[in-house]
Amino acid sequence: MNFLNKCTKAVMYAKSYGIMILLRKIAYKVKDAVTSERESLHFNDFLIKAVQTNQSCRCEALDESIFDIIVPVYNGYEYVVDCITSVLANTRNCRLIIINDASTDPRIGPFLDSIQAIPERAIEVFIRHHTKNVGFVGSVNHGYRYVKSHFVILNTDTVLPKGWIQRIMAPIIQNEDIIASVTPFSNSASICSFPVSCENNKPYKDLPLDTLDACFQLYGPTEPEKIPTGVGFCMAINKKVVDLIGLFDEETFGKGYGEENDWCMRAFKAGFQNVMVMNLFVFHKGTVSFTETYKDDSLAKNLAKLSSMHREYLPMVHDFIRKDSIRDVRDALAMLIDANTLGQQRLVAVLDNSFTGGASLYKETLLGCLKNLGCALLDIQYDFSKNILRIHYTSETREDIFALRGHAVEHIDDLLRHFKPDLAFINSLVSWPNPLKLMHLFRQSSIPYAAVLHDYFYICPNWLLVDATGKFCRIPTDINNCLNCLRSDKVAGFTHFGPDERGDITLWRGTTSAFLREAASVICFSESSKGYFVHALGDIPALSVAEHAVNECFKSSWKLRGMDMDRITNVGIIGAIGTHKGMDVLWELARLSDFKKGRFHLVFIGNTSVVKGGFRSKRKRLTVHGSYELGDLPALLEKHSISIVLIPSIWPETFCFTASEAMALGYPVICFNIGAQAERVKRYECGIVLEEISASAILKALLDLRDFPARVQELSSMTQKYAPPSKEAHFAYVSKILTDISHQDKQGLPDLTLGKWYWENEQKECAS
């Protein structure tokens, strides 16, 4: 499409709908093209910058400057009253220049004439009445005759917060030779709209202006962002630029539409920048702006003139919307405002890593439970492999998913402090940088927290308690053994995560035990794991055992199992199997000559660290199914004609989902005498518990069952006694914690509403 056709199409849109609609159409087209690309991994690094410092405390020595404000007025009495009242109440050190452009409303003149100067706040008032209507452009140009300094052009359908003029003028004062115009955030300001760009938004969450602006003061960047054009509802202008290029082109643009865009483009071509200030929010009613009165064919004509005079204008706007460089700021501000205005809704943070497995499944169920309890959620996940922090925020009104660079972990305390969760669940800190520091920060904070013990990370950085020889260390009483192990164990996963503090087991346990003792709740999933924690860390007052629930699909699938002596015995191994899960033992088992003779077949329902899914040995001694959906497990075990389930873990499982799943389906279980797996099998007498951790011990147990096949059915019948708790019963502790902790109603950002503070302390801060 050539330039003329593009311009004609733009004019037709503008003629029918106006410039705002044209910008929206550009925005929608661009957003459709880039949404899938950006949402794949949306990095919001601004969020960390926002919460590190109190932006609103930065006074830029603007208090000595006197600024001018030009307010063209034409009817709209109620809007005029609200606008002028907010200017007088929330501004200091200014000259208010009001141009009444022959308003026909008889109330306008008397109201304007009643406005008085306010000497104690250095506010001067100049009012001029036109006898003939000249339009917005002519009124602004008339007002400029009285301007003595940098100035703001203000529509009458705006409402200003406290301290606004110092913030909107800061970029110009700091960069007089660079900045031409400054526009703030608003609910309705085309490319400067919040929370959705190029939309006529209602005030976010229907919050009052002071509350919204307070958050922009606190979190909004003080560095301005370059934009292709200012937006004329509230636009600060550098007088030096006007002296160089003139003000609005009244001859070309008549009574209005496109004049501020033309001026911004002329300033841009003269080497200046138009910017947006992001620590200020101005309310724009957006319904009775000055130029609405003049909406006629001049709109289409003016847009055509603008496009002809500045052919790069629409491409620049299109490119800005496509890149959406301030998306991060909008998203982070909206999320922070939402989190701090939840009212009675509680916010719960959950910290976890990106590992898959039982702990990950547990977290998803926990999040579902919290959501059902009506909580807002802040899911924080550290991905060690990519060195990023993933954030998933969910409330009744919004959902945000994005990522932060790895250095954001250092500021997790800032994040939590500003989100102010009512409770934090620590699902797992394995792989997190500086875990001891993080535990210390939680202890120092006022945030109640609960810890979930999926592994033995709080006992040892080597969270599986498997030593350099590949055996369960049994937590030696001689601390020197631990120190030697941590120094020599070069294959354990913890060696990848650093830092050096992980080698000091005394420091480690001193910090973790203090952390757990001060927790609101500490949940483990078996008496076995509870015993290990008490043995290593001493008494933990809030420690309790809450056995995991089992997926509903298993509860209705119990069946009496047996062993057919006329067929090969298929032994099931469920889940992902690595070294700590006994892969080396199984590999050795498959190579034993008696195993080959004994007509056994190992069936892996899941992946292994040695053989990929889909593998089947030529002699049919070993099959690896690969990944599976949990709900498909009962059918998969039936499909492979499993007689008995083997759990070869060489570490003391803290719960062992696979043991519960097998028992719930009626399968006898063989395991070593360590951990929760052995605890449950012994409690229900539904399997064989081996004292010796070896392949030969497993083979002997299998051969014994081949000799006495009726034993399999007998053990299977014992699994009927197993009655896993319901999900509701297990997560009852969550409801109890939420009931026990105090909750402060979050209605009005009490610690973020800094407008009054800023206003009252402005001079004092500048003086100091």
Short mmCIF file of N, CA and C in Angstrom, two decimals, residues 33 103 273 410 461 470 507 640 716 757:
data_model
loop_
_atom_site.label_atom_id
_atom_site.label_comp_id
_atom_site.label_asym_id
_atom_site.label_seq_id
_atom_site.Cartn_x
_atom_site.Cartn_y
_atom_site.Cartn_z
N ALA A 33 0.20 -9.07 16.23
CA ALA A 33 1.39 -9.58 15.57
C ALA A 33 2.48 -9.99 16.53
N SER A 103 -17.31 31.02 26.44
CA SER A 103 -18.23 29.97 26.89
C SER A 103 -19.66 30.48 26.91
N GLN A 273 13.46 15.93 22.10
CA GLN A 273 12.75 14.69 22.40
C GLN A 273 11.42 14.98 23.08
N GLU A 410 18.32 -11.61 44.44
CA GLU A 410 18.93 -10.83 45.51
C GLU A 410 17.95 -9.84 46.12
N PRO A 461 22.89 -29.51 52.53
CA PRO A 461 22.81 -29.05 51.14
C PRO A 461 22.66 -30.21 50.16
N GLY A 470 27.47 -43.15 47.05
CA GLY A 470 26.17 -43.52 46.50
C GLY A 470 25.26 -44.20 47.50
N LEU A 507 27.09 -24.06 60.20
CA LEU A 507 26.36 -22.83 59.85
C LEU A 507 25.03 -23.17 59.20
N HIS A 640 0.57 -53.44 30.95
CA HIS A 640 1.84 -54.17 31.02
C HIS A 640 1.76 -55.38 31.95
N SER A 716 -1.38 -58.38 48.32
CA SER A 716 -2.30 -57.48 47.62
C SER A 716 -3.56 -57.24 48.44
N TRP A 757 2.39 13.09 52.24
CA TRP A 757 3.75 13.15 52.78
C TRP A 757 4.65 13.96 51.86
#
